[in-house]
Amino acid sequence: MHPVKVSCVSYINSAPYIYGLRKLEASGAITLSLDNPSECAAKLRLGSVDIGLVPVAAIASIKNASQITEWCIGADGPVKSVTLLSDVPLQKIKSIVLDFQSVTSNLLSRVLASNFWKISPKFHESQDGLEQEIKGSRAGIIIGDRSLLRQHKYHYVYDLAEEWKKFTGLPFVFARWVSTKKLSEEFEQQFNNALSFGIHHLDDVILQLKSQPNYQPGTDEYLLNNLSYDFDASKKRGMELYLEYASTLTESEIRELQ
């Protein structure tokens, strides 16, 4: 039997999942690649992997997508790693540079701008080095480890998960595990158990991260207090509401964000 091909996000927020999946990989059941969120979705869309940790906004674009496992990447309040960074307050922002590694967060920024912040900035695509574009009245969406490392450089930091919580009272789901392949019940249970193992051994995950030369102080607090991994009923409601808001955007607005 060929191993199942899995793409997982390479950010620190996925460290517990990677910890569990490495053990499953060692058994020969899977092969694991580490990618940014947009790459996870693209690989699943192209059929080069069978399972991916996919941004929720991208799930609809993947043929035969099926959400699996009881786990996600979510937050019930500030997430710290998904931010709008700016030198000026919200009402003075005239344009927003979008993170090229993101789909869900870019779309969330548009939903919040229109429905909660009540601002109408211009949105712009970006490439690597987008941080250099953030200045004056031009703000930027930055996600993942890059956000954790750079947000102290800006006068205003708006946490998108926290803003969503203020707006709706619900948690936010950034990514779900998705498969395009018919999986056996036995494998799905194995896969879910591997993810559960990582989540339930966060202390070991943190110790492993602390042994690495690029360990960033505050990572333990981030994993323990800012991220929420279980896909419960409130997260399901939050995800459905987000997708409902996102569906009101025009096709041109959505293309602008991708």
mmCIF file with all atom_site columns, C-alpha atoms in Angstrom, residues 50-134:
data_model
loop_
_atom_site.group_PDB
_atom_site.id
_atom_site.type_symbol
_atom_site.label_atom_id
_atom_site.label_alt_id
_atom_site.label_comp_id
_atom_site.label_asym_id
_atom_site.label_entity_id
_atom_site.label_seq_id
_atom_site.pdbx_PDB_ins_code
_atom_site.Cartn_x
_atom_site.Cartn_y
_atom_site.Cartn_z
_atom_site.occupancy
_atom_site.B_iso_or_equiv
_atom_site.pdbx_formal_charge
_atom_site.auth_seq_id
_atom_site.auth_comp_id
_atom_site.auth_asym_id
_atom_site.auth_atom_id
_atom_site.pdbx_PDB_model_num
ATOM 1  C CA . ASP A 1 50  ? -4.046  13.486 -0.745 1.00 0.00 ? 50  ASP A CA 1
ATOM 2  C CA . ILE A 1 51  ? -4.556  15.466 2.487  1.00 0.00 ? 51  ILE A CA 1
ATOM 3  C CA . GLY A 1 52  ? -3.796  19.085 3.288  1.00 0.00 ? 52  GLY A CA 1
ATOM 4  C CA . LEU A 1 53  ? -4.204  21.572 6.115  1.00 0.00 ? 53  LEU A CA 1
ATOM 5  C CA . VAL A 1 54  ? -6.172  23.991 3.960  1.00 0.00 ? 54  VAL A CA 1
ATOM 6  C CA . PRO A 1 55  ? -7.258  27.622 4.510  1.00 0.00 ? 55  PRO A CA 1
ATOM 7  C CA . VAL A 1 56  ? -11.033 27.518 4.928  1.00 0.00 ? 56  VAL A CA 1
ATOM 8  C CA . ALA A 1 57  ? -11.573 30.108 2.173  1.00 0.00 ? 57  ALA A CA 1
ATOM 9  C CA . ALA A 1 58  ? -9.852  27.776 -0.312 1.00 0.00 ? 58  ALA A CA 1
ATOM 10 C CA . ILE A 1 59  ? -11.848 24.614 0.432  1.00 0.00 ? 59  ILE A CA 1
ATOM 11 C CA . ALA A 1 60  ? -14.625 25.432 -2.047 1.00 0.00 ? 60  ALA A CA 1
ATOM 12 C CA . SER A 1 61  ? -12.087 25.676 -4.879 1.00 0.00 ? 61  SER A CA 1
ATOM 13 C CA . ILE A 1 62  ? -10.858 22.102 -4.355 1.00 0.00 ? 62  ILE A CA 1
ATOM 14 C CA . LYS A 1 63  ? -12.668 19.369 -6.264 1.00 0.00 ? 63  LYS A CA 1
ATOM 15 C CA . ASN A 1 64  ? -13.977 16.463 -4.149 1.00 0.00 ? 64  ASN A CA 1
ATOM 16 C CA . ALA A 1 65  ? -12.852 18.187 -0.941 1.00 0.00 ? 65  ALA A CA 1
ATOM 17 C CA . SER A 1 66  ? -13.913 16.457 2.248  1.00 0.00 ? 66  SER A CA 1
ATOM 18 C CA . GLN A 1 67  ? -13.187 17.883 5.699  1.00 0.00 ? 67  GLN A CA 1
ATOM 19 C CA . ILE A 1 68  ? -11.723 15.266 8.012  1.00 0.00 ? 68  ILE A CA 1
ATOM 20 C CA . THR A 1 69  ? -10.616 14.966 11.668 1.00 0.00 ? 69  THR A CA 1
ATOM 21 C CA . GLU A 1 70  ? -11.843 16.800 14.763 1.00 0.00 ? 70  GLU A CA 1
ATOM 22 C CA . TRP A 1 71  ? -8.990  19.339 14.512 1.00 0.00 ? 71  TRP A CA 1
ATOM 23 C CA . CYS A 1 72  ? -8.322  22.722 12.945 1.00 0.00 ? 72  CYS A CA 1
ATOM 24 C CA . ILE A 1 73  ? -6.193  25.843 13.275 1.00 0.00 ? 73  ILE A CA 1
ATOM 25 C CA . GLY A 1 74  ? -8.383  28.271 15.193 1.00 0.00 ? 74  GLY A CA 1
ATOM 26 C CA . ALA A 1 75  ? -8.521  30.971 17.828 1.00 0.00 ? 75  ALA A CA 1
ATOM 27 C CA . ASP A 1 76  ? -11.137 32.091 20.342 1.00 0.00 ? 76  ASP A CA 1
ATOM 28 C CA . GLY A 1 77  ? -9.745  35.589 20.819 1.00 0.00 ? 77  GLY A CA 1
ATOM 29 C CA . PRO A 1 78  ? -6.339  37.046 19.917 1.00 0.00 ? 78  PRO A CA 1
ATOM 30 C CA . VAL A 1 79  ? -4.278  34.670 17.770 1.00 0.00 ? 79  VAL A CA 1
ATOM 31 C CA . LYS A 1 80  ? -1.194  36.953 17.548 1.00 0.00 ? 80  LYS A CA 1
ATOM 32 C CA . SER A 1 81  ? 0.018   35.533 14.228 1.00 0.00 ? 81  SER A CA 1
ATOM 33 C CA . VAL A 1 82  ? -2.620  36.956 11.848 1.00 0.00 ? 82  VAL A CA 1
ATOM 34 C CA . THR A 1 83  ? -2.420  40.713 11.872 1.00 0.00 ? 83  THR A CA 1
ATOM 35 C CA . LEU A 1 84  ? -3.067  43.967 10.090 1.00 0.00 ? 84  LEU A CA 1
ATOM 36 C CA . LEU A 1 85  ? 0.079   46.039 10.660 1.00 0.00 ? 85  LEU A CA 1
ATOM 37 C CA . SER A 1 86  ? 0.026   49.788 10.195 1.00 0.00 ? 86  SER A CA 1
ATOM 38 C CA . ASP A 1 87  ? 1.756   53.070 10.981 1.00 0.00 ? 87  ASP A CA 1
ATOM 39 C CA . VAL A 1 88  ? -1.638  54.795 11.255 1.00 0.00 ? 88  VAL A CA 1
ATOM 40 C CA . PRO A 1 89  ? -4.962  53.930 12.954 1.00 0.00 ? 89  PRO A CA 1
ATOM 41 C CA . LEU A 1 90  ? -7.732  52.141 11.070 1.00 0.00 ? 90  LEU A CA 1
ATOM 42 C CA . GLN A 1 91  ? -9.645  55.225 9.999  1.00 0.00 ? 91  GLN A CA 1
ATOM 43 C CA . LYS A 1 92  ? -6.541  56.673 8.319  1.00 0.00 ? 92  LYS A CA 1
ATOM 44 C CA . ILE A 1 93  ? -5.630  53.558 6.342  1.00 0.00 ? 93  ILE A CA 1
ATOM 45 C CA . LYS A 1 94  ? -6.046  54.190 2.603  1.00 0.00 ? 94  LYS A CA 1
ATOM 46 C CA . SER A 1 95  ? -4.708  50.897 1.240  1.00 0.00 ? 95  SER A CA 1
ATOM 47 C CA . ILE A 1 96  ? -3.900  47.382 2.446  1.00 0.00 ? 96  ILE A CA 1
ATOM 48 C CA . VAL A 1 97  ? -1.221  45.092 1.007  1.00 0.00 ? 97  VAL A CA 1
ATOM 49 C CA . LEU A 1 98  ? -2.324  41.449 1.143  1.00 0.00 ? 98  LEU A CA 1
ATOM 50 C CA . ASP A 1 99  ? -0.175  38.540 2.275  1.00 0.00 ? 99  ASP A CA 1
ATOM 51 C CA . PHE A 1 100 ? 0.752   36.391 -0.729 1.00 0.00 ? 100 PHE A CA 1
ATOM 52 C CA . GLN A 1 101 ? 0.828   33.301 1.509  1.00 0.00 ? 101 GLN A CA 1
ATOM 53 C CA . SER A 1 102 ? -2.777  33.740 2.591  1.00 0.00 ? 102 SER A CA 1
ATOM 54 C CA . VAL A 1 103 ? -6.299  33.432 1.241  1.00 0.00 ? 103 VAL A CA 1
ATOM 55 C CA . THR A 1 104 ? -8.462  33.180 4.357  1.00 0.00 ? 104 THR A CA 1
ATOM 56 C CA . SER A 1 105 ? -6.827  36.087 6.196  1.00 0.00 ? 105 SER A CA 1
ATOM 57 C CA . ASN A 1 106 ? -6.954  38.313 3.132  1.00 0.00 ? 106 ASN A CA 1
ATOM 58 C CA . LEU A 1 107 ? -10.657 37.594 2.752  1.00 0.00 ? 107 LEU A CA 1
ATOM 59 C CA . LEU A 1 108 ? -11.209 38.137 6.484  1.00 0.00 ? 108 LEU A CA 1
ATOM 60 C CA . SER A 1 109 ? -9.613  41.582 6.231  1.00 0.00 ? 109 SER A CA 1
ATOM 61 C CA . ARG A 1 110 ? -12.123 42.510 3.520  1.00 0.00 ? 110 ARG A CA 1
ATOM 62 C CA . VAL A 1 111 ? -15.054 41.194 5.580  1.00 0.00 ? 111 VAL A CA 1
ATOM 63 C CA . LEU A 1 112 ? -13.929 43.163 8.640  1.00 0.00 ? 112 LEU A CA 1
ATOM 64 C CA . ALA A 1 113 ? -13.180 46.340 6.661  1.00 0.00 ? 113 ALA A CA 1
ATOM 65 C CA . SER A 1 114 ? -16.633 46.373 5.119  1.00 0.00 ? 114 SER A CA 1
ATOM 66 C CA . ASN A 1 115 ? -18.786 45.090 7.988  1.00 0.00 ? 115 ASN A CA 1
ATOM 67 C CA . PHE A 1 116 ? -16.983 45.986 11.221 1.00 0.00 ? 116 PHE A CA 1
ATOM 68 C CA . TRP A 1 117 ? -14.305 48.620 10.721 1.00 0.00 ? 117 TRP A CA 1
ATOM 69 C CA . LYS A 1 118 ? -16.436 50.525 8.193  1.00 0.00 ? 118 LYS A CA 1
ATOM 70 C CA . ILE A 1 119 ? -13.461 51.558 6.060  1.00 0.00 ? 119 ILE A CA 1
ATOM 71 C CA . SER A 1 120 ? -12.965 51.341 2.289  1.00 0.00 ? 120 SER A CA 1
ATOM 72 C CA . PRO A 1 121 ? -9.237  50.937 1.579  1.00 0.00 ? 121 PRO A CA 1
ATOM 73 C CA . LYS A 1 122 ? -7.767  49.805 -1.715 1.00 0.00 ? 122 LYS A CA 1
ATOM 74 C CA . PHE A 1 123 ? -6.457  46.238 -1.593 1.00 0.00 ? 123 PHE A CA 1
ATOM 75 C CA . HIS A 1 124 ? -3.229  45.286 -3.345 1.00 0.00 ? 124 HIS A CA 1
ATOM 76 C CA . GLU A 1 125 ? -1.538  41.962 -4.112 1.00 0.00 ? 125 GLU A CA 1
ATOM 77 C CA . SER A 1 126 ? 2.025   41.429 -2.908 1.00 0.00 ? 126 SER A CA 1
ATOM 78 C CA . GLN A 1 127 ? 5.087   39.238 -3.274 1.00 0.00 ? 127 GLN A CA 1
ATOM 79 C CA . ASP A 1 128 ? 7.927   38.342 -0.951 1.00 0.00 ? 128 ASP A CA 1
ATOM 80 C CA . GLY A 1 129 ? 9.139   41.420 0.922  1.00 0.00 ? 129 GLY A CA 1
ATOM 81 C CA . LEU A 1 130 ? 5.692   42.929 1.414  1.00 0.00 ? 130 LEU A CA 1
ATOM 82 C CA . GLU A 1 131 ? 6.832   44.317 4.787  1.00 0.00 ? 131 GLU A CA 1
ATOM 83 C CA . GLN A 1 132 ? 8.730   47.061 2.949  1.00 0.00 ? 132 GLN A CA 1
ATOM 84 C CA . GLU A 1 133 ? 5.451   48.277 1.432  1.00 0.00 ? 133 GLU A CA 1
ATOM 85 C CA . ILE A 1 134 ? 3.870   49.010 4.822  1.00 0.00 ? 134 ILE A CA 1
#
